[in-house]
Coordinates of C-alpha atoms in Angstrom, one line a residue:
Chain A
M1 CA -7.2 56.7 51.8
A2 CA -9.6 59.0 53.6
K3 CA -13.2 58.7 54.6
G4 CA -15.4 59.9 51.7
D5 CA -13.0 58.8 48.9
P6 CA -14.6 56.6 46.2
L7 CA -13.9 53.0 47.2
I8 CA -16.1 50.9 44.9
E9 CA -17.0 52.2 41.5
F10 CA -19.1 50.5 38.8
R11 CA -18.8 52.1 35.4
G12 CA -21.3 50.7 32.9
V13 CA -21.1 47.3 34.5
R14 CA -22.9 44.6 32.6
R15 CA -23.0 40.9 33.6
S16 CA -24.7 38.3 31.5
Y17 CA -24.7 34.5 31.5
G18 CA -24.9 32.3 28.4
S19 CA -24.8 33.8 24.9
G20 CA -27.0 34.4 21.9
E21 CA -30.7 33.5 22.3
A22 CA -30.1 32.0 25.7
E23 CA -28.3 35.1 27.1
V24 CA -29.5 36.1 30.5
V25 CA -28.6 39.6 31.7
A26 CA -28.2 39.9 35.4
L27 CA -26.8 43.4 35.5
D28 CA -27.4 45.9 32.8
H29 CA -25.1 48.9 32.6
V30 CA -25.0 49.9 36.2
D31 CA -23.1 53.0 37.4
L32 CA -22.5 53.1 41.1
T33 CA -20.1 54.7 43.6
I34 CA -19.7 53.6 47.2
R35 CA -17.4 55.8 49.3
E36 CA -15.0 54.9 52.1
G37 CA -16.9 54.7 55.4
E38 CA -20.4 54.2 54.0
F39 CA -22.9 51.7 55.3
V40 CA -24.9 50.6 52.2
A41 CA -27.9 48.3 52.1
I42 CA -28.8 46.7 48.8
M43 CA -32.4 45.5 48.3
G44 CA -34.4 44.1 45.5
P45 CA -36.5 41.0 44.5
S46 CA -34.8 37.7 43.6
G47 CA -33.1 37.9 40.2
S48 CA -32.9 41.7 40.4
G49 CA -29.1 41.6 40.2
K50 CA -28.3 42.4 43.9
S51 CA -26.4 39.1 44.5
T52 CA -24.5 39.5 41.2
S53 CA -23.4 43.0 42.3
M54 CA -22.3 41.6 45.6
N55 CA -20.3 38.9 43.9
I56 CA -18.6 41.5 41.6
I57 CA -17.9 43.8 44.5
G58 CA -16.5 40.8 46.4
C59 CA -14.2 40.0 43.5
L60 CA -15.7 36.6 43.3
D61 CA -17.1 37.4 39.8
R62 CA -16.2 39.7 37.0
P63 CA -18.3 42.0 34.8
T64 CA -18.9 40.9 31.2
E65 CA -18.6 44.5 30.2
G66 CA -17.7 47.8 31.8
K67 CA -15.3 48.6 34.6
Y68 CA -15.2 47.8 38.3
L69 CA -12.7 49.8 40.2
F70 CA -11.8 49.0 43.8
K71 CA -9.6 51.7 45.3
G72 CA -9.0 52.8 41.7
V73 CA -7.8 49.4 40.7
E74 CA -9.5 47.9 37.6
V75 CA -10.6 44.6 39.0
Q76 CA -12.3 43.3 35.8
D77 CA -8.8 42.7 34.3
L78 CA -7.3 40.9 37.3
D79 CA -6.8 37.2 37.2
R80 CA -8.1 34.7 39.7
D81 CA -5.1 34.9 42.0
S82 CA -4.9 38.7 42.1
R83 CA -8.5 38.8 43.0
A84 CA -7.8 36.3 45.8
L85 CA -5.1 38.6 47.1
L86 CA -7.6 41.5 47.0
R87 CA -10.1 39.5 49.0
R88 CA -7.4 38.5 51.4
H89 CA -6.2 42.0 52.1
A90 CA -9.2 44.3 51.7
L91 CA -12.4 42.3 52.0
G92 CA -14.3 40.5 54.7
F93 CA -17.3 38.3 54.0
V94 CA -20.3 37.6 56.2
F95 CA -22.8 35.1 54.7
Q96 CA -26.4 34.3 55.4
G97 CA -25.5 30.7 56.2
F98 CA -22.6 31.8 58.4
N99 CA -20.2 29.5 56.4
L100 CA -18.0 28.5 59.4
L101 CA -15.9 25.4 59.1
A102 CA -17.6 22.6 61.0
R103 CA -15.7 20.8 63.8
T104 CA -13.4 23.7 64.0
T105 CA -13.3 26.0 67.0
A106 CA -14.4 29.6 66.9
Q107 CA -10.8 30.7 67.4
E108 CA -9.6 28.5 64.4
N109 CA -12.4 29.8 62.2
V110 CA -11.4 33.4 62.9
E111 CA -7.7 32.6 62.3
L112 CA -8.5 31.1 58.8
P113 CA -8.0 34.3 56.8
L114 CA -4.9 35.2 58.8
I115 CA -3.3 31.9 57.8
Y116 CA -3.5 33.0 54.2
K117 CA -2.1 36.4 55.2
G118 CA 1.0 34.5 56.3
L119 CA 0.9 35.7 59.9
P120 CA 2.9 33.8 62.6
A121 CA 0.8 31.6 64.9
A122 CA 1.1 33.8 68.0
E123 CA 0.0 36.9 66.1
R124 CA -2.9 35.0 64.6
A125 CA -4.0 33.8 68.0
R126 CA -3.8 37.3 69.4
R127 CA -5.7 38.9 66.6
A128 CA -8.4 36.2 66.6
R129 CA -8.9 36.6 70.3
A130 CA -9.2 40.4 69.9
A131 CA -11.8 40.0 67.1
L132 CA -13.8 37.5 69.1
E133 CA -13.8 39.8 72.1
K134 CA -14.9 42.7 69.9
V135 CA -18.0 40.7 68.8
G136 CA -18.8 39.8 72.4
L137 CA -17.6 36.1 72.3
K138 CA -14.8 36.3 74.8
G139 CA -14.6 33.0 76.6
R140 CA -16.2 31.0 73.6
E141 CA -12.9 30.7 71.7
D142 CA -12.9 26.9 72.0
H143 CA -16.5 26.3 71.1
D144 CA -17.4 24.5 67.9
P145 CA -20.0 26.1 65.6
A146 CA -22.4 23.3 66.7
Q147 CA -22.1 24.4 70.3
L148 CA -23.1 28.0 69.4
S149 CA -26.4 29.6 68.7
G150 CA -27.2 31.1 65.3
G151 CA -26.5 34.6 66.5
Q152 CA -23.2 33.5 68.1
Q153 CA -22.2 31.7 64.9
Q154 CA -22.8 34.9 62.9
R155 CA -20.7 36.8 65.4
V156 CA -17.9 34.3 64.8
A157 CA -18.3 34.9 61.1
I158 CA -18.1 38.7 61.7
A159 CA -15.1 38.2 63.8
R160 CA -13.5 36.2 61.0
A161 CA -14.3 39.0 58.5
L162 CA -12.9 41.5 61.1
A163 CA -9.7 39.7 61.9
G164 CA -8.3 40.4 58.4
E165 CA -8.6 44.1 59.1
P166 CA -10.6 44.7 55.9
T167 CA -11.5 48.0 54.3
V168 CA -14.9 46.6 53.4
I169 CA -17.2 44.0 55.0
L170 CA -19.6 42.4 52.5
A171 CA -22.6 41.0 54.3
D172 CA -24.9 38.8 52.2
E173 CA -28.2 38.6 54.1
P174 CA -26.4 38.4 57.4
T175 CA -29.7 38.1 59.4
G176 CA -31.5 35.9 57.0
N177 CA -31.2 32.8 59.2
L178 CA -31.8 34.6 62.5
D179 CA -34.8 35.5 64.6
S180 CA -35.8 39.2 65.0
H181 CA -34.1 39.7 68.3
R182 CA -30.7 38.2 67.2
S183 CA -31.0 40.1 63.9
H184 CA -31.1 43.4 65.6
E185 CA -28.1 42.5 67.8
I186 CA -26.1 41.6 64.7
M187 CA -27.1 44.8 63.0
Q188 CA -26.1 46.9 66.0
L189 CA -22.7 45.2 65.9
L190 CA -22.3 46.0 62.2
Q191 CA -23.3 49.5 62.9
V192 CA -20.7 49.9 65.6
L193 CA -18.0 48.5 63.3
N194 CA -19.1 51.0 60.7
R195 CA -19.3 54.0 63.0
E196 CA -16.4 53.4 65.4
D197 CA -14.0 51.5 63.3
G198 CA -14.7 53.2 60.0
I199 CA -15.2 50.0 58.1
T200 CA -17.2 50.3 54.9
I201 CA -20.2 47.9 55.0
V202 CA -22.1 46.7 52.0
M203 CA -25.1 44.5 52.9
V204 CA -27.8 42.7 50.9
T205 CA -31.1 42.2 52.7
H206 CA -34.7 41.5 52.1
E207 CA -36.0 43.2 55.2
E208 CA -36.8 46.9 55.4
D209 CA -36.1 47.2 59.2
I210 CA -32.7 45.6 58.7
A211 CA -31.9 48.0 55.8
A212 CA -32.9 50.8 58.1
Y213 CA -29.6 50.4 60.0
A214 CA -27.7 51.5 56.9
G215 CA -26.9 55.0 55.8
R216 CA -27.8 54.5 52.2
L217 CA -30.2 52.2 50.3
L218 CA -29.7 50.9 46.8
V219 CA -32.6 49.0 45.2
F220 CA -32.1 46.8 42.1
T221 CA -34.9 45.9 39.7
D222 CA -34.4 43.7 36.7
G223 CA -30.6 44.3 36.6
H224 CA -30.9 48.1 36.9
L225 CA -30.2 50.3 39.9
T226 CA -33.6 51.8 40.3
R227 CA -33.3 53.6 43.7
D228 CA -30.3 55.2 45.4
E229 CA -31.2 57.2 48.5
P230 CA -30.0 58.0 52.0
V231 CA -31.7 56.2 54.9
A232 CA -33.0 58.3 57.8
E233 CA -30.6 58.3 60.7
R234 CA -31.6 55.5 63.1
G235 CA -30.3 54.8 66.5
A236 CA -30.5 51.6 68.5
P237 CA -34.1 50.6 69.1
Chain B
M1 CA 3.1 27.6 54.3
I2 CA 4.0 24.0 53.7
L3 CA 4.3 23.4 57.5
E4 CA 0.9 25.1 57.9
A5 CA -0.5 22.9 55.2
V6 CA 0.9 19.7 56.9
R7 CA -0.7 20.8 60.2
L8 CA -4.0 21.5 58.4
A9 CA -3.8 18.1 56.7
L10 CA -3.1 16.3 60.0
T11 CA -6.1 18.1 61.5
A12 CA -8.3 17.0 58.6
I13 CA -7.0 13.4 58.9
I14 CA -7.5 13.2 62.6
R15 CA -11.0 14.6 62.3
N16 CA -11.9 11.6 60.1
K17 CA -9.9 8.9 61.8
L18 CA -11.8 5.9 60.7
R19 CA -12.2 7.1 57.1
S20 CA -8.5 8.1 57.0
F21 CA -7.5 4.7 58.2
L22 CA -9.7 2.9 55.7
T23 CA -8.4 5.2 52.9
V24 CA -4.8 4.3 53.6
L25 CA -5.5 0.6 54.3
G26 CA -4.6 -0.2 50.7
V27 CA -1.3 1.6 51.0
V28 CA -0.7 0.0 54.4
I29 CA -1.2 -3.5 53.0
G30 CA 0.8 -2.8 49.8
V31 CA 3.8 -1.4 51.7
A32 CA 3.6 -4.0 54.4
A33 CA 3.5 -6.8 51.8
V34 CA 6.5 -5.4 49.9
I35 CA 8.5 -4.9 53.1
A36 CA 7.6 -8.3 54.4
M37 CA 8.3 -10.1 51.1
V38 CA 11.6 -8.4 50.5
T39 CA 12.8 -8.7 54.1
V40 CA 11.9 -12.4 54.4
G41 CA 13.4 -12.9 50.9
Q42 CA 16.7 -11.3 51.9
G43 CA 16.7 -13.2 55.2
S44 CA 16.3 -16.5 53.4
S45 CA 19.0 -15.6 50.8
E46 CA 21.3 -14.7 53.7
Q47 CA 20.3 -18.0 55.3
V48 CA 21.2 -19.8 52.1
R49 CA 24.6 -18.1 52.0
A50 CA 25.2 -18.7 55.7
S51 CA 24.3 -22.4 55.5
V52 CA 26.4 -22.9 52.4
A53 CA 29.2 -21.3 54.3
S54 CA 28.5 -23.5 57.2
L55 CA 28.6 -26.6 55.0
G56 CA 32.0 -25.4 54.0
T57 CA 32.8 -23.6 50.8
N58 CA 35.3 -26.2 49.8
V59 CA 33.2 -29.3 50.5
L60 CA 32.4 -31.9 47.8
V61 CA 30.0 -34.7 48.1
A62 CA 30.2 -37.9 46.1
R63 CA 27.1 -40.0 45.7
P64 CA 26.5 -43.1 43.8
G65 CA 24.1 -42.7 40.8
R66 CA 23.9 -40.1 38.1
P67 CA 23.5 -36.5 39.2
P68 CA 19.7 -36.0 39.7
R69 CA 19.5 -33.5 36.9
M70 CA 20.7 -35.9 34.2
G71 CA 17.4 -37.8 33.7
P72 CA 15.7 -40.8 35.2
P73 CA 17.8 -43.5 36.8
T74 CA 18.8 -46.4 34.4
G75 CA 17.5 -49.9 35.0
E76 CA 19.8 -51.4 37.6
P77 CA 20.8 -49.4 40.7
P78 CA 24.4 -48.1 40.6
P79 CA 26.9 -49.8 42.8
R80 CA 27.3 -48.4 46.2
F81 CA 30.5 -46.8 47.6
S82 CA 32.6 -48.7 50.2
V83 CA 34.9 -47.4 52.9
K84 CA 37.8 -48.3 50.5
D85 CA 36.6 -45.6 48.1
A86 CA 36.7 -43.1 50.9
D87 CA 40.2 -44.3 51.9
A88 CA 41.3 -44.0 48.2
I89 CA 40.0 -40.4 48.0
A90 CA 41.8 -39.6 51.3
E91 CA 45.1 -40.5 49.5
L92 CA 44.6 -37.7 47.0
P93 CA 46.5 -34.5 47.7
V94 CA 43.4 -32.4 47.0
A95 CA 41.5 -34.0 49.9
A96 CA 42.2 -32.6 53.4
H97 CA 39.5 -34.5 55.2
V98 CA 37.3 -37.4 54.0
A99 CA 34.2 -38.6 55.8
P100 CA 32.3 -41.6 54.6
M101 CA 28.6 -41.4 55.4
A102 CA 26.2 -44.3 56.3
N103 CA 22.9 -42.8 57.3
T104 CA 19.7 -44.0 58.8
S105 CA 16.6 -42.7 60.5
Q106 CA 15.8 -44.2 63.9
T107 CA 14.1 -43.5 67.2
V108 CA 16.5 -42.8 70.0
V109 CA 15.6 -43.4 73.6
A110 CA 17.1 -42.1 76.8
G111 CA 15.2 -42.8 80.0
N112 CA 11.6 -41.8 79.4
A113 CA 12.4 -39.5 76.5
N114 CA 12.6 -40.4 72.9
A115 CA 13.3 -38.6 69.6
A116 CA 13.0 -39.7 66.0
T117 CA 16.2 -38.4 64.3
Q118 CA 18.6 -38.8 61.5
I119 CA 21.7 -40.9 62.4
Y120 CA 24.9 -40.2 60.5
G121 CA 27.4 -42.9 60.6
T122 CA 30.8 -41.3 59.8
N123 CA 34.3 -40.8 61.1
A124 CA 36.3 -38.3 63.2
D125 CA 36.9 -36.2 60.1
Y126 CA 33.2 -35.3 59.6
L127 CA 33.4 -32.4 62.0
A128 CA 36.4 -31.0 60.2
V129 CA 34.7 -31.4 56.8
Q130 CA 31.6 -29.7 58.0
N131 CA 33.6 -27.1 59.9
W132 CA 31.3 -28.0 62.9
P133 CA 32.6 -27.3 66.4
L134 CA 31.6 -29.2 69.5
A135 CA 29.7 -27.5 72.3
L136 CA 30.5 -30.2 74.9
G137 CA 32.6 -33.3 75.3
R138 CA 34.8 -34.8 72.6
N139 CA 34.9 -36.1 69.0
F140 CA 35.3 -39.8 68.1
S141 CA 38.8 -41.2 68.4
D142 CA 40.2 -43.1 65.5
A143 CA 40.2 -46.3 67.6
E144 CA 36.5 -45.9 68.3
V145 CA 35.8 -45.4 64.5
Q146 CA 37.9 -48.4 63.6
A147 CA 36.3 -50.6 66.3
G148 CA 32.8 -49.5 65.6
S149 CA 32.3 -48.6 69.2
A150 CA 28.9 -47.7 70.6
V151 CA 29.5 -44.0 71.2
C152 CA 27.7 -41.0 69.8
V153 CA 27.8 -37.3 69.5
L154 CA 24.4 -35.4 69.7
G155 CA 23.0 -32.6 67.7
E156 CA 21.6 -29.8 69.8
T157 CA 17.9 -30.6 69.0
V158 CA 18.4 -34.3 70.0
R159 CA 20.2 -33.3 73.2
A160 CA 17.4 -30.9 74.2
K161 CA 14.7 -33.6 73.5
L162 CA 16.4 -36.4 75.3
F163 CA 18.3 -34.7 78.2
G164 CA 16.8 -31.3 78.7
A165 CA 18.8 -29.4 81.2
S166 CA 21.0 -32.2 82.4
D167 CA 24.5 -32.8 81.2
P168 CA 24.3 -35.6 78.6
V169 CA 28.0 -36.4 78.4
G170 CA 28.7 -39.7 80.0
Q171 CA 25.1 -40.8 79.9
S172 CA 23.8 -43.5 77.6
L173 CA 21.0 -43.8 75.2
R174 CA 19.5 -46.6 73.1
V175 CA 19.1 -46.9 69.3
K176 CA 17.2 -50.1 68.4
S177 CA 19.0 -52.6 70.5
V178 CA 22.2 -50.8 70.7
S179 CA 23.1 -49.0 73.9
C180 CA 25.4 -46.1 73.2
D181 CA 27.5 -43.7 75.3
V182 CA 27.2 -40.0 74.7
I183 CA 30.7 -38.5 74.4
G184 CA 29.9 -35.1 72.9
V185 CA 27.4 -32.5 71.8
L186 CA 27.6 -30.4 68.6
A187 CA 27.3 -26.7 68.6
A188 CA 23.8 -25.5 67.4
K189 CA 23.8 -24.8 63.7
G190 CA 20.2 -23.7 63.1
A191 CA 18.1 -24.3 60.0
G192 CA 19.6 -25.4 56.7
S193 CA 19.1 -24.2 53.1
F194 CA 15.7 -26.0 52.8
G195 CA 14.6 -24.9 56.3
Q196 CA 15.4 -28.3 57.7
D197 CA 16.7 -28.5 61.3
Q198 CA 20.4 -29.3 60.9
D199 CA 20.7 -29.9 64.7
D200 CA 18.3 -32.8 64.5
V201 CA 21.1 -35.3 64.1
L202 CA 23.1 -37.9 65.9
L203 CA 26.6 -39.0 64.9
M204 CA 28.0 -42.4 65.3
P205 CA 31.0 -44.2 63.9
F206 CA 30.1 -45.5 60.5
K207 CA 30.9 -49.1 61.3
T208 CA 28.5 -49.0 64.2
V209 CA 25.7 -47.8 62.0
Q210 CA 26.6 -50.3 59.2
R211 CA 26.9 -53.4 61.3
R212 CA 24.5 -52.8 64.2
L213 CA 21.7 -50.6 62.8
K214 CA 21.7 -51.3 59.0
G215 CA 23.3 -54.7 58.7
N216 CA 25.3 -53.9 55.5
Q217 CA 28.6 -52.5 54.4
D218 CA 27.2 -49.6 52.3
V219 CA 28.5 -46.1 52.3
D220 CA 25.7 -43.8 51.1
S221 CA 27.9 -40.8 50.3
I222 CA 31.4 -39.5 50.8
A223 CA 32.0 -35.9 52.0
V224 CA 35.3 -34.5 51.1
G225 CA 36.9 -31.4 52.6
L226 CA 39.3 -30.0 50.1
S227 CA 42.7 -28.8 51.0
Q228 CA 43.2 -25.0 51.1
S229 CA 45.0 -24.8 47.8
A230 CA 42.6 -26.9 45.8
S231 CA 39.7 -25.4 43.8
S232 CA 36.4 -27.3 43.8
E233 CA 36.6 -27.7 40.0
E234 CA 40.0 -29.4 40.4
G235 CA 38.6 -31.5 43.3
I236 CA 35.6 -32.6 41.2
R237 CA 37.9 -33.5 38.3
V238 CA 40.5 -35.5 40.3
I239 CA 38.0 -37.3 42.5
S240 CA 35.7 -38.1 39.5
S241 CA 38.6 -39.6 37.5
L242 CA 39.7 -41.7 40.6
L243 CA 36.1 -42.9 41.1
R244 CA 35.7 -43.8 37.4
E245 CA 38.8 -45.9 37.6
R246 CA 37.8 -47.6 40.8
R247 CA 34.2 -48.3 39.6
R248 CA 35.5 -49.4 36.2
V249 CA 33.5 -47.0 34.2
G250 CA 34.3 -47.4 30.5
V251 CA 35.7 -44.3 28.6
T252 CA 32.4 -44.1 26.5
Q253 CA 30.2 -44.5 29.5
A254 CA 28.6 -41.8 31.6
D255 CA 29.6 -41.5 35.3
N256 CA 27.5 -43.8 37.6
F257 CA 28.1 -41.4 40.5
S258 CA 28.1 -37.7 41.0
V259 CA 30.5 -35.3 42.7
T260 CA 28.9 -32.0 43.5
D261 CA 30.0 -28.9 45.3
M262 CA 27.9 -26.5 47.3
K263 CA 28.0 -23.7 44.8
E264 CA 25.4 -25.5 42.6
I265 CA 23.0 -25.9 45.5
S266 CA 23.7 -22.4 46.6
S267 CA 23.1 -20.8 43.2
M268 CA 20.0 -22.9 42.6
L269 CA 18.5 -21.9 45.9
S270 CA 19.2 -18.2 45.6
G271 CA 17.8 -18.4 42.1
V272 CA 14.5 -19.9 43.3
N273 CA 14.6 -17.4 46.1
S274 CA 15.0 -14.3 44.0
V275 CA 12.3 -15.4 41.5
L276 CA 9.9 -16.0 44.4
T277 CA 10.8 -12.7 46.1
G278 CA 10.4 -10.8 42.8
L279 CA 7.1 -12.5 42.0
L280 CA 5.6 -11.8 45.4
S281 CA 6.9 -8.2 45.4
S282 CA 5.3 -7.5 42.1
V283 CA 2.0 -8.7 43.5
A284 CA 2.6 -6.5 46.4
A285 CA 3.4 -3.6 44.1
V286 CA 0.1 -4.0 42.4
S287 CA -1.7 -3.8 45.7
L288 CA 0.2 -0.5 46.3
L289 CA -1.2 0.8 43.0
V290 CA -4.7 -0.2 44.1
G291 CA -4.0 1.5 47.4
G292 CA -3.2 4.7 45.5
I293 CA -6.4 4.5 43.5
G294 CA -8.2 4.1 46.9
I295 CA -6.6 7.3 48.1
M296 CA -7.6 9.1 44.9
N297 CA -11.2 8.0 45.3
I298 CA -11.5 9.1 48.9
M299 CA -9.8 12.4 48.1
L300 CA -12.3 13.0 45.3
V301 CA -15.1 12.3 47.7
S302 CA -13.5 14.6 50.2
V303 CA -13.2 17.4 47.7
T304 CA -16.9 17.1 46.9
E305 CA -17.8 16.9 50.6
R306 CA -15.7 19.9 51.4
T307 CA -16.8 22.0 48.5
R308 CA -18.2 24.6 50.9
E309 CA -15.0 24.7 52.9
I310 CA -13.1 25.3 49.8
G311 CA -15.5 28.1 48.9
I312 CA -14.9 29.7 52.3
R313 CA -11.2 29.4 51.9
L314 CA -11.3 31.0 48.5
A315 CA -13.5 33.8 49.8
V316 CA -11.2 34.7 52.6
G317 CA -8.3 35.0 50.2
A318 CA -6.8 31.6 49.5
T319 CA -5.2 31.3 46.0
S320 CA -5.8 28.3 43.8
A321 CA -2.2 27.2 44.5
Q322 CA -2.8 27.3 48.2
V323 CA -6.0 25.1 47.9
L324 CA -4.1 22.8 45.5
T325 CA -1.2 22.6 48.0
Q326 CA -3.6 21.9 50.9
F327 CA -5.2 18.9 49.2
L328 CA -2.0 17.6 47.7
V329 CA -0.3 17.8 51.1
E330 CA -3.2 16.0 52.6
A331 CA -3.0 13.2 50.1
V332 CA 0.8 12.9 50.6
V333 CA 0.5 13.1 54.4
L334 CA -2.2 10.4 54.3
S335 CA -0.2 8.1 52.1
I336 CA 3.0 8.7 54.1
L337 CA 1.2 7.8 57.3
G338 CA -0.1 4.7 55.5
G339 CA 3.4 4.0 54.3
T340 CA 4.9 4.4 57.8
L341 CA 2.2 2.1 59.2
G342 CA 2.8 -0.3 56.4
I343 CA 6.6 -0.3 57.1
L344 CA 5.9 -1.1 60.8
V345 CA 3.4 -3.8 60.0
G346 CA 5.7 -5.2 57.2
L347 CA 8.7 -5.4 59.5
G348 CA 6.5 -7.0 62.2
L349 CA 5.3 -9.6 59.8
A350 CA 8.8 -10.2 58.5
Y351 CA 10.1 -10.5 62.0
G352 CA 7.4 -13.0 62.9
G353 CA 8.0 -14.9 59.6
S354 CA 11.8 -15.0 60.2
V355 CA 11.3 -16.4 63.7
Y356 CA 8.8 -18.9 62.5
M357 CA 11.0 -20.1 59.6
S358 CA 14.1 -19.6 61.8
I359 CA 15.9 -17.5 59.2
P360 CA 17.8 -14.3 60.0
F361 CA 15.7 -11.1 60.3
S362 CA 17.5 -8.8 58.0
P363 CA 15.6 -5.5 57.4
S364 CA 17.1 -3.3 54.8
A365 CA 17.2 0.4 55.1
A366 CA 17.2 0.8 51.3
V367 CA 13.9 -1.1 51.1
V368 CA 12.3 0.8 53.9
L369 CA 13.3 4.1 52.3
L370 CA 12.1 2.9 48.9
A371 CA 8.7 2.0 50.3
F372 CA 8.5 5.3 52.1
G373 CA 9.4 7.2 49.0
F374 CA 7.0 5.1 46.9
S375 CA 4.1 5.9 49.3
A376 CA 4.9 9.6 49.0
V377 CA 4.9 9.3 45.2
V378 CA 1.6 7.5 45.4
G379 CA 0.2 10.4 47.4
V380 CA 1.5 13.0 44.9
V381 CA 0.3 11.1 41.8
F382 CA -3.1 10.1 43.1
G383 CA -3.6 13.3 45.1
F384 CA -3.0 15.6 42.2
F385 CA -6.1 15.1 40.3
P386 CA -8.5 15.7 43.2
A387 CA -6.4 18.6 44.4
R388 CA -6.6 20.3 41.0
R389 CA -10.3 19.8 41.0
A390 CA -10.5 21.5 44.3
A391 CA -8.3 24.4 43.2
R392 CA -10.4 25.0 40.1
L393 CA -13.7 25.3 41.9
D394 CA -15.6 28.5 41.3
P395 CA -15.9 30.2 44.7
I396 CA -19.4 31.4 44.1
E397 CA -20.6 27.9 43.2
A398 CA -18.6 26.4 46.0
L399 CA -20.1 28.7 48.6
R400 CA -23.6 27.9 47.4
H401 CA -22.9 24.1 47.6
Q402 CA -24.9 22.4 50.3

């Protein structure tokens, strides 16, 4: 699969909760294509459908109607376990709250997805060390999350996403819990991963200056995709 | 994957040492109780078998009075046996050895030491009837028995109390006013069927006991060692008919004596034993069940507590089956650890109990394996429900969980 090929495609995706009178529509017939190698920022107020889109892209949720194609595969028809395999082999997650396992070293946290990939222990350790080095945490392999700063914890989370060698990293407000300085460090790291390693990144954020790191901006309002535009090229500040 | 899951489970268990320990405490107690009960039960059954064998499998005992089972004693006490009865039984071809018994309890004194013990007045055949070897010295001679000489043979317990480390043979001791030479020491026999100390005994010629300690001619019982070819049923029949004749029991009258063999005692004892063991084991099994419910409870708490962890695992690509396996394996590892601990504690208790009750310590591999398997089953059964709950979590909800 080459850079520029469609990777994520929404075709008339609708997601609603409840039924009848109580039906709440989170996404309403959204069409969207994200290509291999893009860095996309998704913005929008609470309840606009941006988190729902992320959950669908991340194969954690399924559309009520319409089609979601990942690398041409129709995800909406896949069962729970097939979607788990898709997450395992193609997706990496970075969350606002880091979501590291407590009382578990950075190294072990990063190895977690590799365990499910069924890699032997030596290979897991090697890859986890490489991923931690990549995010600038060489020498902190044996630290617990509690011994690391917020920025460092998020780096561990990025290393965990990276270790599985994903096609896409899905970042849900990755800087939401960090101060401005750390936020920019994390964004630069994601930018490097996108530019140098060709990893597609889809990121939800509230902040304009964080979204500015992306190459393309999507804005959701009331379940509709209301803006889709390129972001002016921005270097490191 | 299973190995990985076991490693993971061990990590999770070690991370919460105290909670893990408290969780499995129920299983530990249950398994320990079952193991201890069954092991001690088996030990005491073995003890019964051994002591019955040491009494001699072909030993009959004749006592005056009806057998204890056949109702309350009638008005007047039944006539006692005499030495002549024993001599008459000895004439029978079924009897290989016959020992009349005249027993009394006395305090025995040697130097500064004294011991309250059971004194058996008997003859030289007693050791042959009981199949009881000597550790030191010699048995009574027939002349000593006939003359009622002041000689005695010590049981091991009495020897230890009175003489300690010194050689008792040739020394003398005193019973009431009788001064008596020690001529032999019996080999140690250990505890009897009822847990009594069989070595707490002192043998004397029956005439000595009758005349000088009790002041009568009574024989309390007659122990008969049957000849090799005779069955105990035959022995009981022949000896009973002889005694009926000698004691002039009318054809319509019930026996005023009893002749019993050891099988009855043995079967009665093992019956009581197995009922008790069964009863206690079932109580212990209930505590295992309670232990299993304890594991289920903690695993459910653990699933709730670790909802976010489960969400993370699902997000990075764990399938439901893998999450299920993880929690199931954790429950099984937990309960197997509990089971192993319980087996060790149970064997320890059983060992202590066996030493205390001086019965043989007889651990059984079958019971240990059974307890081990049972604790694994407890883990699977009570771990399944929480594990399934974990596996069915919605990853989005789980990740949002605080």
